Coordinates of C-alpha atoms and ligand atoms in Angstrom, one line a residue:
M1 CA 28.1 13.1 -25.5
I2 CA 25.5 12.3 -23.0
P3 CA 22.1 11.7 -24.9
P4 CA 19.4 14.3 -23.7
D5 CA 17.1 11.4 -22.4
T6 CA 19.9 10.1 -20.1
L7 CA 20.3 13.9 -18.9
F8 CA 16.5 14.3 -18.3
L9 CA 16.5 11.0 -16.4
G10 CA 19.3 12.2 -14.2
F11 CA 17.2 15.4 -13.6
L12 CA 14.2 13.3 -12.8
I13 CA 16.2 11.1 -10.2
I14 CA 17.2 14.4 -8.4
I15 CA 13.6 15.9 -8.6
G16 CA 12.2 12.5 -7.3
L17 CA 14.6 12.5 -4.3
C18 CA 13.7 16.0 -3.5
F19 CA 10.0 15.4 -3.6
G20 CA 10.6 12.2 -1.5
S21 CA 12.1 14.4 1.0
F22 CA 9.0 16.6 1.0
Y23 CA 6.8 13.7 1.3
N24 CA 8.6 12.7 4.5
V25 CA 7.6 16.1 5.9
V26 CA 4.1 15.9 4.8
I27 CA 3.8 12.4 6.4
L28 CA 5.3 13.4 9.8
R29 CA 3.7 16.8 10.1
G30 CA 0.4 15.5 8.8
L31 CA 0.6 13.1 11.8
S32 CA 1.7 15.7 14.3
G33 CA -0.7 18.7 12.9
E34 CA 2.3 21.0 12.2
S35 CA 2.3 23.3 9.2
I36 CA 4.3 21.7 6.3
A37 CA 5.8 25.1 5.1
F38 CA 6.9 26.3 8.7
P39 CA 9.2 25.8 10.8
G40 CA 12.3 24.5 9.1
S41 CA 13.3 20.7 9.5
K42 CA 15.0 19.8 12.8
C43 CA 16.1 16.7 14.7
P44 CA 13.1 15.1 16.2
K45 CA 15.2 13.9 19.3
C46 CA 17.4 16.9 20.2
N47 CA 15.3 19.5 18.3
T48 CA 18.5 21.1 16.8
P49 CA 17.8 23.0 13.6
L50 CA 19.3 21.1 10.7
K51 CA 22.0 22.6 8.3
W52 CA 21.4 22.3 4.5
R53 CA 24.1 19.7 4.3
H54 CA 22.1 17.6 6.6
N55 CA 19.0 17.7 4.4
I56 CA 20.3 16.3 1.1
P57 CA 17.9 13.5 0.2
L58 CA 19.4 10.0 0.5
L59 CA 22.9 11.3 0.5
S60 CA 22.9 13.0 4.0
Y61 CA 21.4 9.7 5.5
I62 CA 24.4 7.6 4.0
L63 CA 27.1 10.3 4.7
L64 CA 25.9 10.7 8.4
G65 CA 25.6 6.8 8.8
G66 CA 21.9 7.0 9.8
K67 CA 22.7 9.3 12.9
C68 CA 22.0 12.9 13.9
S69 CA 25.2 14.7 13.6
Y70 CA 24.5 16.7 17.0
C71 CA 23.0 14.1 19.3
K72 CA 24.0 10.9 17.5
C73 CA 20.5 9.4 18.1
K74 CA 19.4 7.1 15.1
I75 CA 17.5 8.9 12.2
S76 CA 14.4 6.7 11.0
I77 CA 15.1 4.5 8.0
Q78 CA 11.8 5.9 6.8
Y79 CA 13.6 9.0 5.4
P80 CA 15.7 7.3 2.9
I81 CA 13.1 4.6 2.1
V82 CA 10.4 7.2 1.2
E83 CA 13.1 9.4 -0.8
F84 CA 14.2 6.3 -2.8
F85 CA 10.6 5.0 -3.6
T86 CA 9.5 8.5 -4.6
M87 CA 12.4 8.6 -7.1
V88 CA 11.8 5.2 -8.4
L89 CA 8.1 6.0 -9.0
F90 CA 9.0 9.4 -10.7
V91 CA 11.4 7.4 -13.1
C92 CA 9.1 4.5 -13.8
A93 CA 6.2 7.0 -14.7
Y94 CA 8.5 8.7 -17.1
L95 CA 9.8 5.3 -18.7
K96 CA 5.9 4.2 -19.0
W97 CA 4.1 7.3 -20.2
G98 CA 7.1 9.7 -21.1
F99 CA 6.7 13.5 -20.9
T100 CA 2.9 13.5 -20.9
I101 CA -0.2 14.8 -18.9
K102 CA -0.9 11.1 -18.1
A103 CA 2.4 10.6 -16.6
L104 CA 1.9 13.7 -14.3
F105 CA -1.5 12.2 -13.1
A106 CA 0.3 8.9 -12.5
V107 CA 2.9 10.6 -10.3
I108 CA 0.3 12.4 -8.3
Y109 CA -1.6 9.3 -7.7
F110 CA 1.8 7.5 -6.8
S111 CA 2.8 10.2 -4.4
L112 CA -0.6 10.0 -2.6
F113 CA -0.6 6.2 -2.4
L114 CA 3.0 6.5 -0.9
I115 CA 2.1 9.1 1.7
T116 CA -1.1 7.3 2.6
S117 CA 0.4 3.9 3.0
V118 CA 3.4 5.1 5.0
T119 CA 1.1 7.1 7.4
D120 CA -0.9 3.9 7.9
I121 CA 2.2 1.7 8.5
L122 CA 3.6 4.3 10.9
E123 CA 0.8 5.4 13.0
R124 CA -2.0 3.0 11.9
V125 CA -4.4 6.0 10.9
I126 CA -5.8 7.0 7.6
L127 CA -6.1 10.8 7.4
T128 CA -9.4 11.7 5.8
K129 CA -7.8 14.5 4.1
H130 CA -5.5 12.1 2.1
A131 CA -8.6 10.2 1.0
Y132 CA -10.3 13.5 -0.2
I133 CA -7.3 14.7 -2.2
L134 CA -7.0 11.3 -3.7
A135 CA -10.8 11.3 -4.6
G136 CA -10.4 14.9 -5.8
A137 CA -7.5 13.9 -8.2
G138 CA -9.4 10.9 -9.6
L139 CA -12.5 13.0 -10.3
F140 CA -10.3 15.9 -11.8
Y141 CA -8.6 13.2 -14.2
S142 CA -12.1 12.0 -15.1
I143 CA -13.4 15.4 -16.1
S144 CA -10.1 16.2 -17.9
A145 CA -10.6 12.8 -19.9
L146 CA -14.0 14.0 -21.0
Y147 CA -12.5 17.1 -22.8
Y148 CA -9.1 15.5 -23.8
P149 CA -9.7 12.3 -25.5
S150 CA -5.9 11.5 -25.3
L151 CA -6.4 10.9 -21.5
I152 CA -8.9 8.1 -22.0
N153 CA -7.4 4.9 -20.7
N154 CA -8.8 1.4 -20.1
L155 CA -10.4 2.6 -16.9
N156 CA -12.8 5.0 -18.6
S157 CA -13.0 3.9 -22.1
D158 CA -16.6 2.6 -22.2
G159 CA -18.9 5.3 -21.0
N160 CA -18.9 8.7 -19.3
P161 CA -15.7 9.1 -17.2
I162 CA -17.4 11.1 -14.6
F163 CA -20.2 8.5 -14.2
I164 CA -17.4 5.7 -13.9
S165 CA -15.6 7.7 -11.3
I166 CA -18.6 8.5 -9.1
S167 CA -20.0 4.9 -9.3
G168 CA -16.4 3.7 -8.3
I169 CA -16.6 5.9 -5.0
I170 CA -20.0 4.3 -4.3
I171 CA -19.1 0.8 -5.0
G172 CA -15.7 1.2 -3.1
V173 CA -17.3 2.5 0.0
L174 CA -20.2 0.1 -0.1
V175 CA -18.1 -3.1 -0.5
M176 CA -15.7 -2.2 2.4
E177 CA -18.6 -1.0 4.6
I178 CA -20.5 -4.4 4.0
L179 CA -17.2 -6.1 5.0
A180 CA -16.6 -4.0 7.9
R181 CA -20.1 -4.4 9.3
S182 CA -20.1 -8.0 8.9
G183 CA -17.9 -7.8 12.0
Y184 CA -20.9 -7.0 14.1
L185 CA -22.4 -10.4 13.1
I186 CA -19.2 -12.2 14.4
A187 CA -18.0 -10.1 17.2
G188 CA -20.3 -7.2 17.9
R189 CA -18.0 -4.6 16.4
R190 CA -16.7 -3.4 13.0
A191 CA -14.0 -5.7 11.5
F192 CA -11.8 -2.9 10.7
G193 CA -11.7 1.0 10.9
E194 CA -13.6 3.6 8.7
G195 CA -10.2 4.7 7.1
D196 CA -10.2 1.7 4.9
S197 CA -13.7 2.6 3.4
Y198 CA -12.5 6.2 2.7
I199 CA -9.5 5.0 1.0
A200 CA -11.4 2.3 -1.1
G201 CA -14.1 5.3 -2.1
A202 CA -11.2 7.4 -3.3
L203 CA -9.5 4.7 -5.1
G204 CA -13.0 4.1 -6.7
A205 CA -12.9 7.6 -8.0
I206 CA -9.6 6.6 -9.9
F207 CA -10.4 3.2 -11.1
G208 CA -14.2 3.3 -11.6
W209 CA -16.8 0.8 -10.6
K210 CA -15.4 -2.2 -12.4
Y211 CA -11.7 -1.9 -11.7
I212 CA -12.1 -0.9 -8.1
L213 CA -13.5 -4.4 -7.5
L214 CA -10.5 -5.9 -9.2
V215 CA -8.2 -3.6 -7.0
L216 CA -10.1 -4.6 -3.8
G217 CA -10.0 -8.4 -4.7
S218 CA -6.3 -8.4 -5.6
G219 CA -5.6 -6.4 -2.3
F220 CA -7.2 -9.2 -0.4
I221 CA -5.0 -11.6 -2.2
I222 CA -1.8 -9.6 -1.3
Q223 CA -3.0 -9.2 2.3
F224 CA -3.4 -13.0 2.5
L225 CA 0.0 -13.7 1.1
F226 CA 1.4 -11.3 3.8
A227 CA -0.7 -12.5 6.5
L228 CA -0.1 -16.2 6.0
P229 CA 3.5 -16.6 7.2
L230 CA 2.9 -14.0 10.0
F231 CA -0.1 -16.2 11.1
V232 CA 1.9 -19.5 11.1
H233 CA 4.6 -17.6 13.0
N234 CA 2.0 -16.6 15.6
L235 CA 0.6 -20.0 15.9
Y236 CA 4.1 -21.1 16.7
K237 CA 4.8 -18.3 19.3
Q238 CA 1.4 -19.0 21.0
K239 CA 2.7 -22.5 21.5
E240 CA -0.5 -23.8 19.6
N241 CA 1.7 -26.9 18.6
T242 CA -1.4 -29.2 17.7
A243 CA -2.4 -26.7 14.9
I244 CA 1.3 -26.5 13.7
I245 CA 1.6 -30.5 13.8
E246 CA -1.8 -30.8 11.7
F247 CA -0.7 -28.3 9.3
A248 CA 2.7 -29.9 8.8
L249 CA 1.1 -33.4 8.7
F250 CA -1.3 -32.5 5.8
L251 CA 1.8 -31.0 4.0
V252 CA 3.9 -34.1 4.5
L253 CA 1.0 -36.5 3.5
A254 CA 0.3 -34.5 0.2
W255 CA 4.1 -34.5 -0.5
I256 CA 4.5 -38.3 0.1
L257 CA 1.4 -39.1 -2.0
K258 CA 2.8 -36.9 -4.8
A259 CA 6.3 -38.6 -4.6
Y260 CA 5.3 -42.1 -4.5
S261 CA 2.3 -42.3 -6.7
S262 CA 1.3 -40.7 -9.9
S263 CA -2.1 -42.6 -10.2
L264 CA -3.1 -41.2 -6.7
G265 CA -3.7 -37.7 -8.4
L266 CA -7.3 -37.6 -7.1
I267 CA -6.3 -38.2 -3.5
I268 CA -3.6 -35.6 -3.6
Y269 CA -6.2 -33.1 -5.1
I270 CA -8.6 -34.0 -2.3
C271 CA -5.9 -33.7 0.2
G272 CA -5.1 -30.3 -1.2
L273 CA -8.7 -29.3 -0.9
I274 CA -9.0 -30.5 2.7
L275 CA -5.6 -28.5 3.4
L276 CA -7.1 -25.4 2.0
V277 CA -10.2 -25.7 4.1
F278 CA -8.2 -26.4 7.2
I279 CA -6.1 -23.3 6.5
A280 CA -9.3 -21.2 5.9
A281 CA -10.8 -22.4 9.1
I282 CA -7.8 -21.5 11.2
L283 CA -7.6 -18.2 9.5
I284 CA -11.4 -17.5 10.2
R285 CA -10.8 -18.5 13.8
N286 CA -8.1 -16.3 14.1
I287 CA -9.7 -13.3 12.4
I288 CA -12.6 -13.7 15.0
R289 CA -10.2 -14.1 17.9
N290 CA -8.4 -10.8 16.7
I291 CA -11.8 -8.9 16.2
N292 CA -12.8 -9.9 19.8
K293 CA -9.5 -8.5 21.2
T294 CA -9.6 -4.9 21.8
S295 CA -5.9 -4.5 22.0
G296 CA -2.8 -6.5 21.3
G297 CA -2.5 -9.1 18.6
T298 CA -0.8 -8.6 15.4
Y299 CA -2.0 -5.5 13.5
L300 CA -1.7 -5.8 9.8
P301 CA -2.8 -2.8 8.0
Y302 CA -5.0 -3.4 4.9
V303 CA -4.4 -0.1 3.1
P304 CA -1.0 -0.8 2.1
A305 CA -2.0 -4.0 0.2
L306 CA -4.8 -2.1 -1.4
I307 CA -2.2 0.5 -2.5
A308 CA 0.2 -2.1 -3.7
A309 CA -2.8 -3.3 -5.8
S310 CA -3.5 0.2 -6.8
F311 CA 0.2 0.8 -8.1
A312 CA 0.0 -2.5 -10.2
G313 CA -3.5 -1.2 -11.4
I314 CA -2.3 2.2 -12.6
F315 CA 0.8 0.6 -14.4
L316 CA -1.6 -2.0 -16.2
W317 CA -4.7 -0.1 -17.1
F318 CA -3.7 3.6 -17.2
Ligands
ZN1 ZN1 19.7 15.0 17.1

């Protein structure tokens, strides 16, 4: 006999995949401005309306080999990826919080996180309506927590949840705006778009003034970890060999000192510090150069890093 829990999990996997399929529509039609209810789905290349068997989440993509059955053009990998991740998030929320209101809110947050970051990665835009819905969901949760103490979590355990949410919005927007406007001092223009401030404010409604600072900080660290290899690759591509050689030289020097002497700990430590300062200097130079460029250069959206930190935050503190 199948335990009822396994049965429910299977049901949840199917529901998650179906919601993922719906989110794909929300993402694409949010960008094109079409209605999400009408018309039915069609191939974006040849415009042929799709049959139901072409619309089964994940399965259709695999069975069709990633190609439209009419015009044989490639179907974007975005479809199965979003469907798969939505399913994983639904299952994770259930495993962590069970069949509760808290799990329902987590699923709503996760869904909005996913839709917002995929939209940003695909088209480099933040839709303000996504930020408003996210902020609305955060505020609604806080109001609910005021009346249903079982909803209280780490994020709003010390104080009035509504005050925590609203101050979170203010802090989120304020921090991002100060950072964005510091671009005026360096290059005479904003360091990044207004969309990031909207999302930071919306996340502030969920995390409150204290935890939003942690989320923003973790977002920057995640962004740095992603940017570093890309940045080294770019230096190589731009044939800035001197920078590469200096960079490698420091690494080798530190490694030799470490390998040959244990008493030279202090020197290794100092070398490490010099290396860090060196990396920071090149990074800052690169950022300034990227700000000065009106077009071109590597675009690395910050919102996905922020969202990644938020996923972790929800799991840890919710
Ligand atoms: Zn087609």
